[in-house]
Amino acid sequence: MPETTTSAAGEPGARGAYEPTDLTVPTRGRPRASYDRELVHAILDEAYVCHLGFVRDGRPVVLPTLYGRVGERLYVHGSTGSRPLRMADGGPDADPGLAVCLTVTHVDGLVLARSAFHHSVNYRSVVVHGTAYQVTDAEEKRAALDALVDHVVPGRSADSRPANAKELAATAVLRLGLAEVSAKVRTGGVNDEPEDLSLPHWAGVIPLTTRYGTAIPDEDLDPSAALPDYLAAL
Amino acid sequence: MPETTTSAAGEPGARGAYEPTDLTVPTRGRPRASYDRELVHAILDEAYVCHLGFVRDGRPVVLPTLYGRVGERLYVHGSTGSRPLRMADGGPDADPGLAVCLTVTHVDGLVLARSAFHHSVNYRSVVVHGTAYQVTDAEEKRAALDALVDHVVPGRSADSRPANAKELAATAVLRLGLAEVSAKVRTGGVNDEPEDLSLPHWAGVIPLTTRYGTAIPDEDLDPSAALPDYLAAL
């Protein structure tokens, strides 16, 4: 199982690819970078939590948070009192936005080489750079919140009570456009030095997968309530 | 299964707890914050990848990376040419360090409430604020690299070829002390409004776990080589 890497899917501006920029071309590991739109979407859609980075008082802050995607827009939400959401709100006249970096990572396997140096993990990650703005349009906000719920389980927003006016008012939503985006993927096997191949250390890959456990019904749920098909299918 | 939250394990300065600071006391979700040392260590030790945030040209950058822990120090590594590692190197006389935020998150379950608003995930996260410094001491660097390998699989560093001089020279290691640290944990069930309990939507938790797959031996491995016990035990 040789190591394989995903290369850039297209030239700058190519259909189906994001345009590489100074922010999205890595200084290292360039062969693993990809700007392919479908790959980026697939990595984003599979994860539950992103890590949202922003700058506060000159220092970096990285917080895990749920997110949703609608086409080429990502949405994160939070209480209207939370720090990043307050920071993005420059007032109704001129929202300056909040510079963010939103990163999503899947760890797919442990790569155990014969040499300590070549230990690694197989992974898929997406890094999105951009400016996040508060969503003020009521219709966009509703669609964003649906996307956040459907991101947890596809189809779930249609099988839950929609947010009411009070809940909508208590929730702030940030929009981040997918423009400065890159993916990195490592797949395949170990990458040992030729002179190390005969060393007496086991080498290979331990795959990692995320498994759904048995659903635990809420204690107040009618015991006769069946698990919906879209949940049973997980 | 009512929702339970973990509260602060101790007063500031208490034994076994990190001291809360302006950076580590959240503005929201305070009941879920914990400064318990054992909890923080357990969350850190279980994950494979952290999300490392730093500021470059005034903008946030969040990159996934491997890490290791030795007591109250975390270590990340990378090529000496990589951006954060170059940024942390202010020269041999005065390393100014690099302000970072290192975050680790486990998603333990999908929390499906009757209302869209109360959808959530069960999670455990740790956020570390601090200044990262390049490790220049050769012995500390070796111990840090061992910790990085043992973080992937405990005991693995003893069963692999140690880094040679060339590999050591090509690898930069950053040290981040565990001082400004907080954990957040959400466990338990859904948290619906009382008036929503009779709605006809399934509600409950879908647990998520990480599973190890069957080990895939390297194609150059002697077919008679047995999987070591410490890997078979995963």
Short mmCIF file of C-alpha atoms in Angstrom, two decimals:
data_model
loop_
_atom_site.label_atom_id
_atom_site.label_comp_id
_atom_site.label_asym_id
_atom_site.label_seq_id
_atom_site.Cartn_x
_atom_site.Cartn_y
_atom_site.Cartn_z
CA MET A 1 0.00 0.00 0.00
CA PRO A 2 2.17 2.90 -1.18
CA GLU A 3 1.39 6.40 0.03
CA THR A 4 -0.75 8.33 -2.37
CA THR A 5 -1.38 12.02 -2.32
CA THR A 6 -4.03 14.12 -3.91
CA SER A 7 -2.73 16.83 -6.15
CA ALA A 8 -4.38 20.07 -7.19
CA ALA A 9 -7.46 19.28 -9.22
CA GLY A 10 -7.17 22.15 -11.61
CA GLU A 11 -5.40 25.27 -12.64
CA PRO A 12 -6.40 28.52 -10.96
CA GLY A 13 -9.96 29.32 -11.87
CA ALA A 14 -10.65 25.91 -13.36
CA ARG A 15 -14.24 24.74 -13.17
CA GLY A 16 -14.74 22.63 -10.09
CA ALA A 17 -11.74 24.01 -8.26
CA TYR A 18 -11.08 26.84 -5.86
CA GLU A 19 -8.46 29.32 -6.93
CA PRO A 20 -5.26 28.94 -4.91
CA THR A 21 -4.16 32.11 -3.10
CA ASP A 22 -1.28 33.17 -0.87
CA LEU A 23 -3.37 32.04 2.08
CA THR A 24 -4.22 28.61 0.72
CA VAL A 25 -0.96 27.48 -0.88
CA PRO A 26 0.99 25.75 1.89
CA THR A 27 4.70 26.32 2.31
CA ARG A 28 5.12 22.63 3.07
CA GLY A 29 3.34 19.52 1.92
CA ARG A 30 2.27 21.14 -1.33
CA PRO A 31 1.80 17.79 -3.14
CA ARG A 32 -0.99 16.97 -0.68
CA ALA A 33 -2.94 20.19 -1.30
CA SER A 34 -6.07 20.13 -3.39
CA TYR A 35 -8.53 22.80 -4.44
CA ASP A 36 -11.14 20.41 -5.78
CA ARG A 37 -14.64 21.60 -4.94
CA GLU A 38 -16.24 18.15 -4.62
CA LEU A 39 -13.48 16.92 -2.35
CA VAL A 40 -13.77 20.02 -0.18
CA HIS A 41 -17.54 19.65 0.08
CA ALA A 42 -17.28 15.95 0.92
CA ILE A 43 -14.78 16.57 3.73
CA LEU A 44 -16.88 19.41 5.13
CA ASP A 45 -20.14 17.49 4.95
CA GLU A 46 -18.82 14.41 6.74
CA ALA A 47 -17.57 16.11 9.90
CA TYR A 48 -19.72 17.22 12.83
CA VAL A 49 -17.52 19.88 14.35
CA CYS A 50 -15.18 22.45 12.87
CA HIS A 51 -12.46 24.41 14.64
CA LEU A 52 -13.07 28.12 14.23
CA GLY A 53 -10.09 30.40 14.68
CA PHE A 54 -10.20 34.14 15.16
CA VAL A 55 -8.03 36.84 16.70
CA ARG A 56 -8.97 38.47 19.99
CA ASP A 57 -6.77 41.18 21.46
CA GLY A 58 -4.03 40.11 19.08
CA ARG A 59 -4.07 36.49 20.25
CA PRO A 60 -5.43 33.43 18.46
CA VAL A 61 -8.56 31.68 19.71
CA VAL A 62 -9.67 28.28 18.38
CA LEU A 63 -13.09 26.97 19.38
CA PRO A 64 -14.91 23.82 18.31
CA THR A 65 -18.35 24.53 16.94
CA LEU A 66 -21.11 23.03 14.83
CA TYR A 67 -21.56 24.28 11.30
CA GLY A 68 -23.68 23.84 8.22
CA ARG A 69 -23.12 24.28 4.49
CA VAL A 70 -25.45 25.73 1.89
CA GLY A 71 -23.72 25.60 -1.47
CA GLU A 72 -20.65 27.78 -1.25
CA ARG A 73 -21.49 29.22 2.15
CA LEU A 74 -20.70 27.88 5.59
CA TYR A 75 -22.70 28.90 8.65
CA VAL A 76 -21.81 28.75 12.32
CA HIS A 77 -24.11 29.82 15.08
CA GLY A 78 -24.03 30.70 18.69
CA SER A 79 -25.63 32.73 21.38
CA THR A 80 -25.83 36.40 20.52
CA GLY A 81 -23.66 36.92 23.60
CA SER A 82 -20.79 34.69 22.51
CA ARG A 83 -17.47 36.33 21.78
CA PRO A 84 -16.91 35.64 18.05
CA LEU A 85 -20.51 36.51 17.26
CA ARG A 86 -20.35 39.79 19.13
CA MET A 87 -17.02 40.57 17.49
CA ALA A 88 -18.48 40.08 14.02
CA ASP A 89 -21.27 42.50 14.72
CA GLY A 90 -20.09 45.97 13.86
CA GLY A 91 -23.55 47.43 14.09
CA PRO A 92 -26.32 47.63 11.55
CA ASP A 93 -24.66 50.24 9.35
CA ALA A 94 -21.28 48.73 8.75
CA ASP A 95 -20.54 45.13 9.75
CA PRO A 96 -16.76 44.92 9.43
CA GLY A 97 -16.87 41.16 9.66
CA LEU A 98 -14.52 38.92 11.56
CA ALA A 99 -11.39 37.42 10.03
CA VAL A 100 -11.63 33.68 10.62
CA CYS A 101 -9.98 30.42 9.71
CA LEU A 102 -12.32 27.43 9.81
CA THR A 103 -10.71 24.00 9.79
CA VAL A 104 -12.22 20.52 9.56
CA THR A 105 -10.17 17.34 9.97
CA HIS A 106 -10.87 13.61 9.74
CA VAL A 107 -8.29 11.16 11.05
CA ASP A 108 -8.59 8.01 8.94
CA GLY A 109 -5.70 5.91 10.15
CA LEU A 110 -2.52 5.60 12.17
CA VAL A 111 0.57 5.23 10.01
CA LEU A 112 3.21 3.22 11.85
CA ALA A 113 6.55 3.36 10.10
CA ARG A 114 9.71 1.49 11.05
CA SER A 115 11.34 4.83 11.81
CA ALA A 116 9.97 7.21 14.44
CA PHE A 117 10.48 10.05 11.94
CA HIS A 118 8.02 8.66 9.39
CA HIS A 119 5.14 8.04 11.79
CA SER A 120 2.08 9.87 10.60
CA VAL A 121 -1.68 9.70 10.32
CA ASN A 122 -3.90 9.38 7.31
CA TYR A 123 -6.22 12.34 7.29
CA ARG A 124 -8.45 14.59 5.25
CA SER A 125 -8.65 18.25 6.16
CA VAL A 126 -10.11 21.46 4.81
CA VAL A 127 -8.94 24.93 5.76
CA VAL A 128 -11.17 27.90 4.92
CA HIS A 129 -9.84 31.44 5.22
CA GLY A 130 -12.17 34.38 5.04
CA THR A 131 -14.24 37.03 6.72
CA ALA A 132 -17.37 35.96 8.56
CA TYR A 133 -20.41 38.24 8.61
CA GLN A 134 -23.51 38.17 10.75
CA VAL A 135 -26.56 36.98 8.90
CA THR A 136 -29.27 39.61 9.21
CA ASP A 137 -31.71 38.46 6.55
CA ALA A 138 -34.47 36.45 8.26
CA GLU A 139 -34.88 33.98 5.40
CA GLU A 140 -31.15 33.31 5.11
CA LYS A 141 -30.96 32.87 8.88
CA ARG A 142 -33.72 30.25 8.85
CA ALA A 143 -32.08 28.39 5.96
CA ALA A 144 -28.75 28.52 7.79
CA LEU A 145 -30.24 27.07 10.97
CA ASP A 146 -31.92 24.30 8.95
CA ALA A 147 -28.53 23.57 7.39
CA LEU A 148 -26.93 23.39 10.82
CA VAL A 149 -29.50 20.80 11.97
CA ASP A 150 -29.35 18.86 8.70
CA HIS A 151 -25.57 18.82 8.98
CA VAL A 152 -25.93 16.76 12.18
CA VAL A 153 -28.38 14.36 10.52
CA PRO A 154 -29.53 14.93 6.91
CA GLY A 155 -33.28 15.44 6.82
CA ARG A 156 -33.58 16.15 10.52
CA SER A 157 -34.70 19.80 10.22
CA ALA A 158 -37.96 18.63 8.62
CA ASP A 159 -38.57 16.36 11.62
CA SER A 160 -38.18 18.88 14.42
CA ARG A 161 -39.93 21.98 15.65
CA PRO A 162 -38.53 25.02 13.82
CA ALA A 163 -37.05 27.83 15.86
CA ASN A 164 -39.58 30.31 17.17
CA ALA A 165 -39.17 34.08 17.23
CA LYS A 166 -37.57 34.09 20.69
CA GLU A 167 -35.08 31.37 19.74
CA LEU A 168 -34.24 33.12 16.47
CA ALA A 169 -33.58 36.35 18.35
CA ALA A 170 -31.29 34.57 20.81
CA THR A 171 -29.26 32.94 18.04
CA ALA A 172 -26.63 34.71 16.00
CA VAL A 173 -25.45 33.16 12.75
CA LEU A 174 -22.21 33.89 10.93
CA ARG A 175 -21.78 33.36 7.20
CA LEU A 176 -18.41 32.42 5.69
CA GLY A 177 -18.05 32.15 1.93
CA LEU A 178 -16.07 29.27 0.45
CA ALA A 179 -13.50 31.13 -1.63
CA GLU A 180 -10.05 30.80 -0.08
CA VAL A 181 -10.21 27.08 0.52
CA SER A 182 -7.80 24.18 0.38
CA ALA A 183 -7.97 20.50 1.21
CA LYS A 184 -5.15 18.24 2.28
CA VAL A 185 -5.37 14.48 2.11
CA ARG A 186 -2.96 11.77 3.14
CA THR A 187 -3.89 8.21 2.26
CA GLY A 188 -2.03 4.95 1.79
CA GLY A 189 0.78 3.25 3.57
CA VAL A 190 4.06 3.89 5.28
CA ASN A 191 6.85 5.86 3.68
CA ASP A 192 10.00 4.39 5.20
CA GLU A 193 13.56 4.90 4.03
CA PRO A 194 14.78 2.01 1.83
CA GLU A 195 17.54 1.16 4.32
CA ASP A 196 14.96 0.78 7.10
CA LEU A 197 12.79 -1.84 5.35
CA SER A 198 14.61 -4.75 6.94
CA LEU A 199 14.34 -3.43 10.49
CA PRO A 200 12.48 -5.77 12.85
CA HIS A 201 9.59 -3.37 13.55
CA TRP A 202 6.03 -4.03 12.46
CA ALA A 203 4.94 -1.42 9.93
CA GLY A 204 1.59 -0.64 8.43
CA VAL A 205 -1.63 1.26 8.90
CA ILE A 206 -4.33 0.95 11.59
CA PRO A 207 -7.54 2.30 10.01
CA LEU A 208 -9.81 4.49 12.15
CA THR A 209 -13.52 4.89 11.56
CA THR A 210 -16.35 6.65 13.33
CA ARG A 211 -19.12 4.30 14.43
CA TYR A 212 -22.69 5.09 15.37
CA GLY A 213 -23.84 3.38 18.55
CA THR A 214 -27.34 2.26 19.43
CA ALA A 215 -29.72 5.19 19.66
CA ILE A 216 -30.65 6.13 23.25
CA PRO A 217 -34.24 7.44 23.34
CA ASP A 218 -35.04 10.39 25.55
CA GLU A 219 -36.58 9.24 28.84
CA ASP A 220 -39.68 11.33 28.12
CA LEU A 221 -40.21 9.75 24.71
CA ASP A 222 -43.30 7.62 24.18
CA PRO A 223 -41.86 4.07 24.44
CA SER A 224 -43.86 3.10 21.36
CA ALA A 225 -42.18 5.79 19.23
CA ALA A 226 -40.20 4.09 16.48
CA LEU A 227 -36.76 5.26 15.42
CA PRO A 228 -37.26 7.14 12.12
CA ASP A 229 -35.81 5.52 9.01
CA TYR A 230 -33.28 8.31 8.48
CA LEU A 231 -31.83 7.58 11.94
CA ALA A 232 -32.02 3.80 11.66
CA ALA A 233 -30.02 4.11 8.44
CA LEU A 234 -27.03 5.70 10.20
CA MET B 1 -30.94 10.52 30.44
CA PRO B 2 -30.90 14.13 31.62
CA GLU B 3 -28.14 16.41 30.44
CA THR B 4 -25.27 16.61 32.86
CA THR B 5 -22.49 19.12 32.83
CA THR B 6 -19.12 19.14 34.44
CA SER B 7 -18.47 22.08 36.67
CA ALA B 8 -15.20 23.60 37.74
CA ALA B 9 -13.26 21.07 39.74
CA GLY B 10 -11.68 23.46 42.13
CA GLU B 11 -11.17 27.01 43.22
CA PRO B 12 -8.38 28.96 41.57
CA GLY B 13 -5.09 27.43 42.50
CA ALA B 14 -6.61 24.30 43.96
CA ARG B 15 -4.52 21.16 43.79
CA GLY B 16 -5.33 19.19 40.67
CA ALA B 17 -6.85 22.14 38.86
CA TYR B 18 -5.62 24.80 36.46
CA GLU B 19 -6.15 28.35 37.58
CA PRO B 20 -8.90 30.05 35.55
CA THR B 21 -7.82 33.23 33.76
CA ASP B 22 -9.43 35.85 31.56
CA LEU B 23 -8.49 33.71 28.58
CA THR B 24 -9.94 30.47 29.91
CA VAL B 25 -13.20 31.57 31.53
CA PRO B 26 -15.78 31.41 28.76
CA THR B 27 -18.33 34.17 28.33
CA ARG B 28 -20.95 31.51 27.56
CA GLY B 29 -21.46 27.96 28.69
CA ARG B 30 -19.65 28.58 31.95
CA PRO B 31 -21.34 25.65 33.72
CA ARG B 32 -19.66 23.29 31.26
CA ALA B 33 -16.15 24.62 31.90
CA SER B 34 -13.71 22.62 33.97
CA TYR B 35 -10.14 23.21 35.05
CA ASP B 36 -9.56 19.70 36.35
CA ARG B 37 -6.08 18.50 35.52
CA GLU B 38 -6.94 14.81 35.18
CA LEU B 39 -9.87 15.55 32.89
CA VAL B 40 -7.71 17.83 30.74
CA HIS B 41 -4.97 15.21 30.47
CA ALA B 42 -7.45 12.46 29.60
CA ILE B 43 -9.05 14.51 26.81
CA LEU B 44 -5.64 15.46 25.43
CA ASP B 45 -4.25 11.94 25.57
CA GLU B 46 -7.18 10.34 23.77
CA ALA B 47 -7.12 12.47 20.61
CA TYR B 48 -4.74 12.04 17.69
CA VAL B 49 -4.84 15.49 16.19
CA CYS B 50 -5.09 18.95 17.71
CA HIS B 51 -6.02 22.18 15.96
CA LEU B 52 -3.25 24.72 16.40
CA GLY B 53 -4.18 28.36 15.96
CA PHE B 54 -1.79 31.24 15.51
CA VAL B 55 -1.84 34.71 14.00
CA ARG B 56 -0.08 35.44 10.71
CA ASP B 57 -0.15 38.95 9.25
CA GLY B 58 -2.98 39.77 11.61
CA ARG B 59 -5.17 36.90 10.44
CA PRO B 60 -5.97 33.65 12.21
CA VAL B 61 -4.60 30.34 10.93
CA VAL B 62 -5.82 26.98 12.24
CA LEU B 63 -3.93 23.85 11.22
CA PRO B 64 -4.45 20.23 12.28
CA THR B 65 -1.31 18.65 13.64
CA LEU B 66 -0.05 15.76 15.73
CA TYR B 67 1.08 16.43 19.26
CA GLY B 68 2.46 14.77 22.34
CA ARG B 69 2.28 15.43 26.06
CA VAL B 70 4.99 15.13 28.69
CA GLY B 71 3.54 16.06 32.05
CA GLU B 72 2.48 19.69 31.86
CA ARG B 73 4.04 20.33 28.46
CA LEU B 74 2.60 19.76 25.01
CA TYR B 75 4.80 19.37 21.96
CA VAL B 76 4.03 19.81 18.28
CA HIS B 77 6.52 19.25 15.52
CA GLY B 78 7.00 20.01 11.92
CA SER B 79 9.51 20.67 9.25
CA THR B 80 11.95 23.43 10.13
CA GLY B 81 10.55 25.19 7.07
CA SER B 82 6.91 25.19 8.14
CA ARG B 83 5.29 28.51 8.90
CA PRO B 84 4.43 28.29 12.61
CA LEU B 85 7.79 26.77 13.42
CA ARG B 86 9.70 29.44 11.56
CA MET B 87 7.54 32.10 13.21
CA ALA B 88 8.40 30.78 16.67
CA ASP B 89 12.10 31.01 15.98
CA GLY B 90 13.25 34.50 16.76
CA GLY B 91 16.89 33.54 16.57
CA PRO B 92 19.18 31.92 19.10
CA ASP B 93 19.51 34.96 21.35
CA ALA B 94 15.90 35.84 21.94
CA ASP B 95 13.12 33.47 20.93
CA PRO B 96 10.01 35.64 21.28
CA GLY B 97 7.77 32.60 21.04
CA LEU B 98 4.55 32.30 19.12
CA ALA B 99 1.15 33.04 20.66
CA VAL B 100 -0.97 29.95 20.03
CA CYS B 101 -4.27 28.41 20.93
CA LEU B 102 -4.27 24.61 20.81
CA THR B 103 -7.65 22.90 20.82
CA VAL B 104 -8.62 19.24 21.00
CA THR B 105 -12.19 17.99 20.58
CA HIS B 106 -13.94 14.64 20.78
CA VAL B 107 -17.48 14.31 19.45
CA ASP B 108 -19.18 11.62 21.53
CA GLY B 109 -22.76 11.75 20.31
CA LEU B 110 -25.45 13.47 18.30
CA VAL B 111 -28.12 15.07 20.48
CA LEU B 112 -31.43 15.13 18.63
CA ALA B 113 -33.98 17.29 20.38
CA ARG B 114 -37.62 17.77 19.43
CA SER B 115 -36.84 21.40 18.68
CA ALA B 116 -34.29 22.46 16.07
CA PHE B 117 -32.95 24.99 18.59
CA HIS B 118 -31.86 22.36 21.12
CA HIS B 119 -29.98 20.12 18.72
CA SER B 120 -26.44 19.66 19.91
CA VAL B 121 -23.59 17.21 20.18
CA ASN B 122 -22.04 15.59 23.19
CA TYR B 123 -18.39 16.49 23.22
CA ARG B 124 -15.25 16.86 25.28
CA SER B 125 -12.83 19.61 24.40
CA VAL B 126 -9.71 21.24 25.77
CA VAL B 127 -8.49 24.71 24.85
CA VAL B 128 -4.90 25.66 25.70
CA HIS B 129 -3.76 29.26 25.42
CA GLY B 130 -0.12 30.14 25.61
CA THR B 131 3.14 30.96 23.95
CA ALA B 132 4.97 28.21 22.10
CA TYR B 133 8.75 28.12 22.04
CA GLN B 134 11.17 26.18 19.90
CA VAL B 135 12.84 23.34 21.75
CA THR B 136 16.60 23.75 21.45
CA ASP B 137 17.80 21.32 24.11
CA ALA B 138 18.72 18.05 22.37
CA GLU B 139 17.51 15.82 25.20
CA GLU B 140 14.17 17.60 25.50
CA LYS B 141 13.77 17.39 21.72
CA ARG B 142 14.32 13.64 21.73
CA ALA B 143 11.88 13.16 24.59
CA ALA B 144 9.34 15.33 22.78
CA LEU B 145 9.63 13.28 19.59
CA ASP B 146 9.23 10.06 21.58
CA ALA B 147 6.11 11.56 23.15
CA LEU B 148 4.73 12.43 19.71
CA VAL B 149 5.16 8.82 18.55
CA ASP B 150 3.86 7.36 21.80
CA HIS B 151 0.85 9.65 21.53
CA VAL B 152 -0.13 7.84 18.32
CA VAL B 153 0.32 4.43 19.95
CA PRO B 154 1.57 4.15 23.55
CA GLY B 155 4.83 2.25 23.64
CA ARG B 156 5.53 2.64 19.95
CA SER B 157 8.65 4.82 20.27
CA ALA B 158 10.49 1.88 21.87
CA ASP B 159 9.59 -0.27 18.85
CA SER B 160 10.83 1.98 16.05
CA ARG B 161 14.12 3.36 14.84
CA PRO B 162 14.90 6.60 16.72
CA ALA B 163 15.45 9.74 14.69
CA ASN B 164 19.00 10.14 13.40
CA ALA B 165 20.98 13.38 13.35
CA LYS B 166 19.73 14.38 9.90
CA GLU B 167 16.10 13.78 10.85
CA LEU B 168 16.52 15.65 14.12
CA ALA B 169 18.00 18.60 12.27
CA ALA B 170 15.09 18.63 9.81
CA THR B 171 12.49 18.58 12.58
CA ALA B 172 11.50 21.56 14.63
CA VAL B 173 9.62 21.06 17.88
CA LEU B 174 7.50 23.61 19.71
CA ARG B 175 6.82 23.44 23.45
CA LEU B 176 3.59 24.76 24.95
CA GLY B 177 3.13 24.74 28.69
CA LEU B 178 -0.21 23.69 30.17
CA ALA B 179 -1.08 26.72 32.25
CA GLU B 180 -4.00 28.60 30.73
CA VAL B 181 -6.17 25.58 30.10
CA SER B 182 -9.85 24.78 30.24
CA ALA B 183 -11.99 21.78 29.37
CA LYS B 184 -15.60 21.76 28.29
CA VAL B 185 -17.76 18.66 28.42
CA ARG B 186 -21.32 18.02 27.37
CA THR B 187 -22.78 14.63 28.22
CA GLY B 188 -26.24 13.21 28.69
CA GLY B 189 -29.50 13.61 26.89
CA VAL B 190 -31.69 16.15 25.18
CA ASN B 191 -32.67 19.39 26.81
CA ASP B 192 -36.08 20.19 25.29
CA GLU B 193 -38.56 22.79 26.47
CA PRO B 194 -41.30 21.24 28.65
CA GLU B 195 -43.99 22.28 26.17
CA ASP B 196 -42.19 20.40 23.38
CA LEU B 197 -42.10 17.00 25.09
CA SER B 198 -45.35 15.85 23.49
CA LEU B 199 -44.30 16.74 19.95
CA PRO B 200 -44.27 13.76 17.57
CA HIS B 201 -40.52 13.88 16.90
CA TRP B 202 -38.12 11.16 17.96
CA ALA B 203 -35.66 12.53 20.50
CA GLY B 204 -32.55 11.09 22.00
CA VAL B 205 -28.84 10.59 21.54
CA ILE B 206 -26.90 8.70 18.87
CA PRO B 207 -23.54 7.77 20.42
CA LEU B 208 -20.41 8.10 18.32
CA THR B 209 -17.24 6.13 18.89
CA THR B 210 -13.91 5.80 17.12
CA ARG B 211 -13.18 2.24 16.01
CA TYR B 212 -9.87 0.68 15.06
CA GLY B 213 -10.03 -1.36 11.85
CA THR B 214 -7.97 -4.40 10.96
CA ALA B 215 -4.27 -3.54 10.73
CA ILE B 216 -2.95 -3.37 7.15
CA PRO B 217 0.68 -4.55 7.07
CA ASP B 218 3.13 -2.68 4.86
CA GLU B 219 3.66 -4.53 1.57
CA ASP B 220 7.38 -4.80 2.29
CA LEU B 221 6.81 -6.37 5.70
CA ASP B 222 7.91 -9.97 6.20
CA PRO B 223 4.60 -11.88 5.91
CA SER B 224 5.52 -13.91 8.97
CA ALA B 225 5.88 -10.77 11.13
CA ALA B 226 3.28 -10.88 13.89
CA LEU B 227 1.30 -7.86 14.97
CA PRO B 228 2.85 -6.71 18.27
CA ASP B 229 0.71 -7.10 21.37
CA TYR B 230 0.43 -3.34 21.92
CA LEU B 231 -1.16 -3.01 18.48
CA ALA B 232 -3.33 -6.10 18.73
CA ALA B 233 -4.72 -4.64 21.96
CA LEU B 234 -6.10 -1.55 20.21
#
